[in-house]
Each structure stands twice: as structure tokens, then as C-alpha cells.
Amino acid sequence: MPVLHEHFEPGSMIRELQAHNDMITAVDFDVPFGTMVSSALDDTVRVWDLNLGRCMGFLEGHHASVRCLQVEDNIVATGSMDATIRLWDLSRASYAPRDNRLNKNEDEDDEDALGFEDPSAEPPPPPPSSMEDCPLFSLESHVDEVTALHFHGDTLISGSADKTLRQWDLVKGRCVQTLDVLWAAAQASSTMGGGESQWRPTGRLPDASADFVGALQCFDAALACGTADGMIRLWDLRSAQVHRSLVGHTGPITCLQFDDVHLVTGSLDRSIRIWDLRTGSIYDAYAYAHPVTSMMFDTRRIVAAAGEDVVKVYDKTDGRHWDCGAGTTAEEEGSTPAIVERVRIKDGYLTEGRRDGTIGIWTC
């Protein structure tokens, strides 16, 4: 696969998809120019070939909108407002648009490996049954909508509006542990000698749109979880205990991601904070004009959706802030792009989902 920045300047559009008829609620992809899965308030979950910009089919089975999802190799996990999580195997799909292109000769070189094709050409619709063999199983223990999930290996962690986190064994397909966030907060408060409650009101009126569990990520026995009180709690799944709470945000947590050294968090308090996991202290922080609804980083950049028609980009190597997305040229083109709600970045390849159902794909 070609290196992105040998072919595109950072901030270049690769393509734009009219993906859904309503606001994008979640989006993820496996590798640049690979497979993307998107969900929206139109109650559909769609699978895309990013190389050709074609919809490969629909993942059908949920009874309400999907709020969160993850793509890892061929496996997809979706969490829904219907309180269930479903697992899918895309390798079972029967629609392969790379092989179904019209007028493609067998000996033709794949010159459009970067997706150069007429964007106005209408791709053939996927067969209705293209994804019917993809469902694996559903996980049903939550009693309210699933708002966050993450899986690593054979373990999946989910967070719900029922105020619990659940740990699932993906081999057996069952819940093996339930973590009560409010109970853990009360325990932490009592072990601190009866000091300030660890379920910490943010000093603002409750935001009805804020999720109780806004974001989480797991790796082996480590779990980071961000909640509506602005706290990030680091759990040890072996003991089912919170071993550290990170205090700093003043609004609900909407997104987080960690690596070996740092944890990056975004919040409705309009800020992004970078924490040093070794000390639990804030390493860096910066603010935007609007609430942060989504964030992700790769080796070079932190990208965020922060209530604008552009993706906010922070270059970790030189400390530069810049904008990427349709809003950067909207004025000269006379267009009015919708607000960006969701972002994903891997190896400089950025996808962003907007309130009008559009998904933009960029180099970053």
C-alpha cells in the first residue's frame, strides 16, 4: 500500500460519502483504504469499501440506533440503544466490490488503488443478502442503551446508561463480570477517609445528552473509563477495583484513548487533556470553543470533533494546531458543511462523520 503522504499533502480530501440520512453516531475502519463501518440515527449500520467508496451492505439485527462500534480485522462489535451488543464477522460477507467492478478486465492493473475514480458515478447497490451470514452472536445483559465499548483479544468491555460496565468473554459469548460505577465511587470515597465524594458533580446543570459512560478502552487487565461526572477511573479487571481516579475535567467525558505512557481525554467542558499514566498528573491540555464529542490519536496527531465543520488537529511533534475538513474551503466554495461529530485516524488516514450523515475521508 502506498504511503499516504507520498501521494497527498496533509489536509487533502480523498473522498466524501453521502453515507447516511441522519447524524453519524459511530464510525471505525480497520486500515487505510480498507473496510469502514458506520452507524447513524437513521437506524442503519453500513459496511464500506474505502478503496472504492462503495457500500458493501448493511448489518441488520439491532432494534434501535447503534451508538458505538469497533472494527478489528474482520470482526465488528456494535452497541445499541436497544441495550444489546452484537458481534459480526465481515469475512463471511458475499459482496466483494473489488471483484464486481463493471468493465474491469482480468489483466487490468489496479491503477485506482488510491480510489481515483469518478465520484459522481453511482456504485451498484449491494445485494440485500450480502451481509446475512455475518452475524456471530449478541450479548444481552445490559438493561439500558449501550454507549461505549472496546474489545481487545477475547475480552470486550461495554458501558451503559444502566450505570454499569460489563466484561464479556468473546469465546464463550457471555458476561463474566459486572462493575458498578456508582458503587466503586462510593468505595473509593470511603477509603479516602470520608472526604469529598468520588462521584463528583461538575458544578453544571446535568446535560441530558451526556452519556453516563462516555468512553472506555481496555488492554489486558487494564481498563480506563470516562463518565458523566468528568472523572476518568482506571480499573484493574482482575480485582474489579478502581486503582486510580484522574480529576481535572469539569464536564462529562466523551472520548479517551491511551498508549504505553499517555492517556488522552476529551470532554463536554471543551478541553482535551493529556495525562501521564506513570504519575497520574496532567502532562498537557488545550481548549476549544465548543464541546469535544470525539477524539483519537495516532503516532503523530491528535484529531478531535469539537462542534465545528472541520476536524481540529494537534500535531504532537511540533505542537501545531490546524484544521482539516470541508469547512476549510467552504467559504470560497459557497458551501455549508455540517458539524463534525465523530473522528477516527490511523496512519495519517482520517475519517470524519457529520451531523447530516456525510462521511469525509482525508489525509492528516
Coordinates of C-alpha atoms in Angstrom, one line a residue:
M1 CA 0.0 0.0 0.0
P2 CA 1.4 3.4 -0.9
V3 CA 2.5 5.8 1.8
L4 CA -0.2 8.4 2.1
H5 CA 1.9 11.5 2.3
E6 CA 3.9 10.5 -0.8
H7 CA 0.7 11.0 -2.8
F8 CA -1.3 13.6 -0.8
E9 CA -0.5 16.7 1.1
P10 CA -1.8 16.6 4.7
G11 CA -5.3 18.0 4.7
S12 CA -6.2 16.7 1.3
M13 CA -9.6 15.1 0.7
I14 CA -9.5 11.5 -0.6
R15 CA -13.3 11.2 -1.0
E16 CA -16.7 12.2 0.5
L17 CA -19.5 9.7 1.0
Q18 CA -23.2 10.5 1.4
A19 CA -23.3 7.7 3.8
H20 CA -26.5 8.1 5.9
N21 CA -29.7 10.1 6.1
D22 CA -29.2 11.3 9.6
M23 CA -26.4 12.2 12.1
I24 CA -23.4 9.8 12.3
T25 CA -23.3 8.2 15.7
A26 CA -20.2 6.0 15.2
V27 CA -17.6 5.2 12.6
D28 CA -14.5 3.0 12.5
F29 CA -12.2 1.3 10.0
D30 CA -9.6 -1.4 10.0
V31 CA -6.7 0.0 7.9
P32 CA -6.3 2.9 5.4
F33 CA -8.3 2.2 2.2
G34 CA -9.7 -0.9 3.9
T35 CA -13.1 -1.6 5.4
M36 CA -15.2 1.0 7.3
V37 CA -18.4 0.5 9.3
S38 CA -20.7 3.5 10.1
S39 CA -23.9 3.9 12.1
A40 CA -26.3 6.8 12.3
L41 CA -29.6 7.9 13.8
D42 CA -31.3 6.6 10.6
D43 CA -31.0 3.2 12.4
T44 CA -28.7 1.6 9.8
V45 CA -25.3 0.2 10.1
R46 CA -23.4 0.2 6.8
V47 CA -20.2 -1.5 5.7
W48 CA -18.0 0.3 3.2
D49 CA -15.1 -0.5 0.9
L50 CA -12.9 2.6 1.4
N51 CA -10.8 1.9 -1.6
L52 CA -13.8 2.3 -4.0
G53 CA -16.1 4.3 -1.8
R54 CA -18.9 1.7 -2.1
C55 CA -21.4 0.4 0.4
M56 CA -20.9 -3.3 0.7
G57 CA -24.1 -4.0 2.7
F58 CA -26.0 -3.5 5.9
L59 CA -25.5 -5.1 9.3
E60 CA -29.1 -5.8 10.4
G61 CA -30.4 -7.1 13.7
H62 CA -30.4 -4.2 16.2
H63 CA -33.9 -2.8 17.0
A64 CA -32.6 0.8 17.5
S65 CA -29.7 3.1 16.6
V66 CA -26.1 1.9 17.2
R67 CA -24.3 4.3 19.5
C68 CA -20.8 2.8 19.4
L69 CA -18.8 0.3 17.3
Q70 CA -15.3 -1.1 16.7
V71 CA -13.7 -2.8 13.7
E72 CA -10.7 -5.1 14.2
D73 CA -9.6 -7.2 11.3
N74 CA -12.8 -8.7 10.1
I75 CA -14.6 -8.6 13.4
V76 CA -17.1 -5.8 14.2
A77 CA -18.8 -5.1 17.6
T78 CA -21.8 -2.8 17.7
G79 CA -23.5 -1.4 20.8
S80 CA -27.1 -0.1 20.5
M81 CA -29.8 1.9 22.2
D82 CA -31.7 -1.5 22.3
A83 CA -29.3 -2.4 25.2
T84 CA -27.6 -5.2 23.2
I85 CA -24.1 -5.7 21.7
R86 CA -23.7 -7.7 18.5
L87 CA -20.7 -9.3 17.0
W88 CA -20.2 -9.7 13.3
D89 CA -17.6 -11.4 11.0
L90 CA -17.2 -9.5 7.8
S91 CA -15.1 -12.3 6.2
R92 CA -18.5 -14.1 5.7
A93 CA -19.8 -11.3 3.5
S94 CA -20.9 -12.3 0.0
Y95 CA -20.3 -8.9 -1.7
A96 CA -16.8 -8.1 -2.9
P97 CA -16.9 -4.8 -4.8
R98 CA -13.3 -5.0 -5.8
D99 CA -14.2 -8.1 -7.9
N100 CA -17.5 -6.7 -9.1
R101 CA -16.4 -3.5 -10.8
L102 CA -18.1 -3.0 -14.2
N103 CA -15.8 -3.3 -17.3
K104 CA -12.8 -4.4 -15.4
N105 CA -10.5 -6.7 -17.4
E106 CA -8.9 -9.6 -15.6
D107 CA -5.4 -8.4 -16.6
E108 CA -6.1 -4.7 -15.8
D109 CA -3.7 -3.1 -13.4
D110 CA -5.3 -1.8 -10.2
E111 CA -4.4 1.8 -11.0
D112 CA -7.1 3.2 -8.8
A113 CA -5.6 1.7 -5.7
L114 CA -5.9 5.2 -4.1
G115 CA -9.5 5.4 -5.1
F116 CA -9.2 7.7 -8.1
E117 CA -12.5 7.3 -9.9
D118 CA -15.4 9.4 -11.0
P119 CA -17.0 10.3 -7.6
S120 CA -20.3 11.1 -9.3
A121 CA -20.6 7.5 -10.7
E122 CA -23.3 5.7 -8.9
P123 CA -22.0 2.4 -7.5
P124 CA -24.1 -0.7 -7.8
P125 CA -26.2 -1.3 -4.7
P126 CA -25.2 -4.2 -2.6
P127 CA -27.4 -7.3 -2.7
P128 CA -29.9 -7.3 0.2
S129 CA -28.4 -10.6 1.4
S130 CA -24.7 -9.6 1.2
M131 CA -24.2 -9.5 5.0
E132 CA -26.7 -12.1 6.1
D133 CA -24.0 -14.6 7.0
C134 CA -22.0 -12.1 9.1
P135 CA -23.8 -12.2 12.5
L136 CA -22.0 -14.2 15.1
F137 CA -23.9 -13.7 18.4
S138 CA -25.4 -11.0 20.6
L139 CA -24.6 -10.1 24.2
E140 CA -27.6 -9.3 26.3
S141 CA -27.2 -8.3 30.0
H142 CA -27.5 -4.5 30.0
V143 CA -30.9 -3.0 30.8
D144 CA -30.4 0.3 29.1
E145 CA -28.6 1.6 26.0
V146 CA -25.0 0.7 25.3
T147 CA -23.0 3.9 25.0
A148 CA -19.4 2.7 24.8
L149 CA -17.5 -0.5 24.1
H150 CA -14.0 -1.7 23.4
F151 CA -12.6 -5.2 22.7
H152 CA -9.0 -6.5 22.8
G153 CA -8.3 -10.1 22.2
D154 CA -11.1 -12.3 23.7
T155 CA -12.3 -9.6 26.1
L156 CA -14.9 -6.9 25.4
I157 CA -15.9 -4.2 27.9
S158 CA -19.1 -2.3 27.5
G159 CA -20.6 0.7 29.3
S160 CA -24.2 1.5 29.5
A161 CA -26.8 4.1 30.7
D162 CA -27.7 1.4 33.3
K163 CA -24.6 2.7 35.1
T164 CA -22.6 -0.5 34.8
L165 CA -19.6 -1.7 33.0
R166 CA -19.7 -5.3 31.8
Q167 CA -16.8 -7.6 30.9
W168 CA -17.6 -10.2 28.3
D169 CA -15.7 -13.4 27.3
L170 CA -15.9 -13.4 23.5
V171 CA -15.0 -17.1 23.2
K172 CA -18.0 -18.2 25.4
G173 CA -20.2 -15.3 24.5
R174 CA -21.2 -14.4 28.0
C175 CA -20.8 -11.8 30.7
V176 CA -18.1 -12.7 33.2
Q177 CA -18.1 -9.6 35.4
T178 CA -20.2 -6.5 36.2
L179 CA -18.7 -3.4 37.5
D180 CA -21.0 -0.9 39.3
V181 CA -19.5 2.6 38.7
L182 CA -21.5 4.3 41.5
W183 CA -20.6 1.6 43.9
A184 CA -16.9 1.9 43.0
A185 CA -17.1 5.6 43.5
A186 CA -18.7 5.2 46.9
Q187 CA -16.0 2.6 47.9
A188 CA -13.2 5.0 46.8
S189 CA -14.8 7.8 48.8
S190 CA -15.0 5.7 52.0
T191 CA -11.4 4.5 51.6
M192 CA -10.3 8.1 51.4
G193 CA -11.4 8.8 54.9
G194 CA -14.8 10.2 54.2
G195 CA -13.6 13.1 52.2
E196 CA -15.2 14.6 49.1
S197 CA -17.4 12.1 47.3
Q198 CA -15.7 10.4 44.4
W199 CA -18.9 10.8 42.4
R200 CA -18.2 14.3 41.7
P201 CA -20.8 16.8 40.4
T202 CA -19.3 19.0 37.8
G203 CA -20.9 22.2 39.0
R204 CA -23.1 22.4 35.9
L205 CA -26.6 21.5 35.2
P206 CA -27.0 17.9 34.1
D207 CA -26.7 17.5 30.4
A208 CA -29.5 15.3 29.2
S209 CA -27.4 14.4 26.1
A210 CA -24.4 13.3 28.1
D211 CA -23.8 9.6 28.4
F212 CA -23.2 8.2 31.9
V213 CA -20.4 6.1 30.5
G214 CA -18.9 8.3 27.8
A215 CA -15.8 6.4 26.7
L216 CA -13.7 3.4 27.7
Q217 CA -10.7 1.4 26.5
C218 CA -9.2 -1.9 27.7
F219 CA -5.9 -3.7 27.4
D220 CA -5.3 -7.0 29.1
A221 CA -6.4 -6.3 32.7
A222 CA -6.3 -2.5 32.4
L223 CA -9.5 -0.5 31.8
A224 CA -9.9 3.3 31.5
C225 CA -13.4 4.6 31.8
G226 CA -14.7 8.2 31.5
T227 CA -18.0 9.1 33.0
A228 CA -20.5 12.0 33.1
D229 CA -19.0 13.4 36.3
G230 CA -15.9 14.3 34.4
M231 CA -13.8 11.6 36.1
I232 CA -11.5 9.1 34.5
R233 CA -11.2 5.9 36.5
L234 CA -8.5 3.3 35.9
W235 CA -9.7 -0.2 36.8
D236 CA -7.9 -3.4 37.4
L237 CA -10.1 -6.1 35.9
R238 CA -8.5 -8.8 38.0
S239 CA -9.6 -7.3 41.3
A240 CA -12.6 -5.3 39.9
Q241 CA -11.3 -2.3 41.7
V242 CA -10.5 1.3 40.7
H243 CA -6.8 1.9 41.4
R244 CA -6.6 5.5 40.3
S245 CA -9.0 8.4 39.5
L246 CA -8.0 11.3 37.4
V247 CA -9.5 14.6 38.3
G248 CA -9.4 17.6 36.1
H249 CA -12.3 17.8 33.6
T250 CA -15.3 19.8 34.6
G251 CA -17.8 18.2 32.2
P252 CA -18.8 14.8 31.0
I253 CA -16.1 12.7 29.4
T254 CA -17.0 11.8 25.7
C255 CA -13.8 10.2 24.5
L256 CA -10.5 8.7 25.6
Q257 CA -7.5 6.7 24.3
F258 CA -4.3 5.5 25.9
D259 CA -1.0 4.1 24.9
D260 CA 2.0 2.9 27.0
V261 CA 2.7 6.3 28.5
H262 CA -0.2 8.7 28.0
L263 CA -4.0 8.9 28.3
V264 CA -5.8 11.5 26.2
T265 CA -9.3 12.5 27.2
G266 CA -11.9 14.8 25.6
S267 CA -14.9 16.3 27.4
L268 CA -18.0 18.5 27.0
D269 CA -16.0 21.0 29.1
R270 CA -14.5 21.9 25.7
S271 CA -11.0 20.7 26.6
I272 CA -8.6 17.9 25.7
R273 CA -6.2 16.7 28.4
I274 CA -3.1 14.5 28.1
W275 CA -2.3 12.6 31.2
D276 CA 0.9 10.9 32.3
L277 CA -0.1 7.4 33.2
R278 CA 3.0 6.9 35.3
T279 CA 2.2 9.7 37.7
G280 CA -1.5 10.4 37.1
S281 CA -0.7 14.1 36.5
I282 CA -1.7 16.3 33.6
Y283 CA 1.0 16.4 31.0
D284 CA -0.7 18.9 28.7
A285 CA -4.1 20.4 28.0
Y286 CA -5.7 22.7 25.5
A287 CA -9.2 24.1 24.9
Y288 CA -11.6 24.6 22.0
A289 CA -14.6 26.9 21.6
H290 CA -17.2 24.1 21.7
P291 CA -17.6 20.7 23.5
V292 CA -15.4 17.9 22.3
T293 CA -17.6 15.0 21.1
S294 CA -14.9 12.6 19.6
M295 CA -11.1 12.3 19.6
M296 CA -8.5 9.8 18.5
F297 CA -4.7 9.9 18.1
D298 CA -2.1 8.1 16.0
T299 CA 1.7 8.3 16.2
R300 CA 1.8 12.0 15.0
R301 CA -1.5 13.7 15.6
I302 CA -4.5 14.1 17.9
V303 CA -7.7 14.7 16.0
A304 CA -11.0 15.9 17.5
A305 CA -14.6 16.8 16.7
A306 CA -15.3 20.0 18.6
G307 CA -18.6 21.5 17.3
E308 CA -17.2 22.9 14.0
D309 CA -17.4 21.9 10.3
V310 CA -13.7 21.0 10.5
V311 CA -11.6 18.4 12.3
K312 CA -9.4 20.0 14.9
V313 CA -5.8 18.6 14.5
Y314 CA -3.0 18.9 17.1
D315 CA 0.4 17.8 15.8
K316 CA 2.3 16.2 18.7
T317 CA 5.7 16.6 17.1
D318 CA 5.8 20.3 16.6
G319 CA 2.8 21.4 18.8
R320 CA 1.0 23.0 15.9
H321 CA -2.8 23.3 15.8
W322 CA -4.6 23.2 12.4
D323 CA -8.0 22.5 10.8
C324 CA -8.7 19.7 8.4
G325 CA -12.0 19.1 6.6
A326 CA -14.7 20.6 4.3
G327 CA -15.1 23.7 6.4
T328 CA -11.6 24.9 5.5
T329 CA -12.7 25.7 1.9
A330 CA -16.4 26.2 2.5
E331 CA -16.4 30.0 2.2
E332 CA -14.7 30.1 -1.2
E333 CA -16.8 27.3 -2.5
G334 CA -20.0 28.7 -1.2
S335 CA -20.9 25.5 0.7
T336 CA -22.1 25.0 4.3
P337 CA -20.7 21.6 5.6
A338 CA -22.4 20.1 8.6
I339 CA -20.8 19.9 12.0
V340 CA -18.3 17.0 12.5
E341 CA -19.5 14.6 15.2
R342 CA -17.1 11.6 15.0
V343 CA -13.5 11.1 14.0
R344 CA -11.1 8.2 13.5
I345 CA -7.5 8.3 12.4
K346 CA -4.9 5.6 11.7
D347 CA -1.5 6.1 10.0
G348 CA -2.5 9.6 8.8
Y349 CA -5.8 8.4 7.3
L350 CA -8.7 10.3 8.7
T351 CA -12.4 9.6 8.6
E352 CA -14.9 12.1 9.9
G353 CA -18.7 11.7 10.3
R354 CA -21.1 14.7 10.3
R355 CA -24.5 15.6 11.6
D356 CA -26.0 15.4 8.1
G357 CA -24.9 11.8 7.5
T358 CA -21.9 12.7 5.3
I359 CA -18.5 11.0 5.9
G360 CA -15.3 12.7 4.7
I361 CA -12.0 10.9 4.2
W362 CA -8.8 12.9 4.4
T363 CA -5.1 12.7 4.7
C364 CA -3.9 14.1 8.0

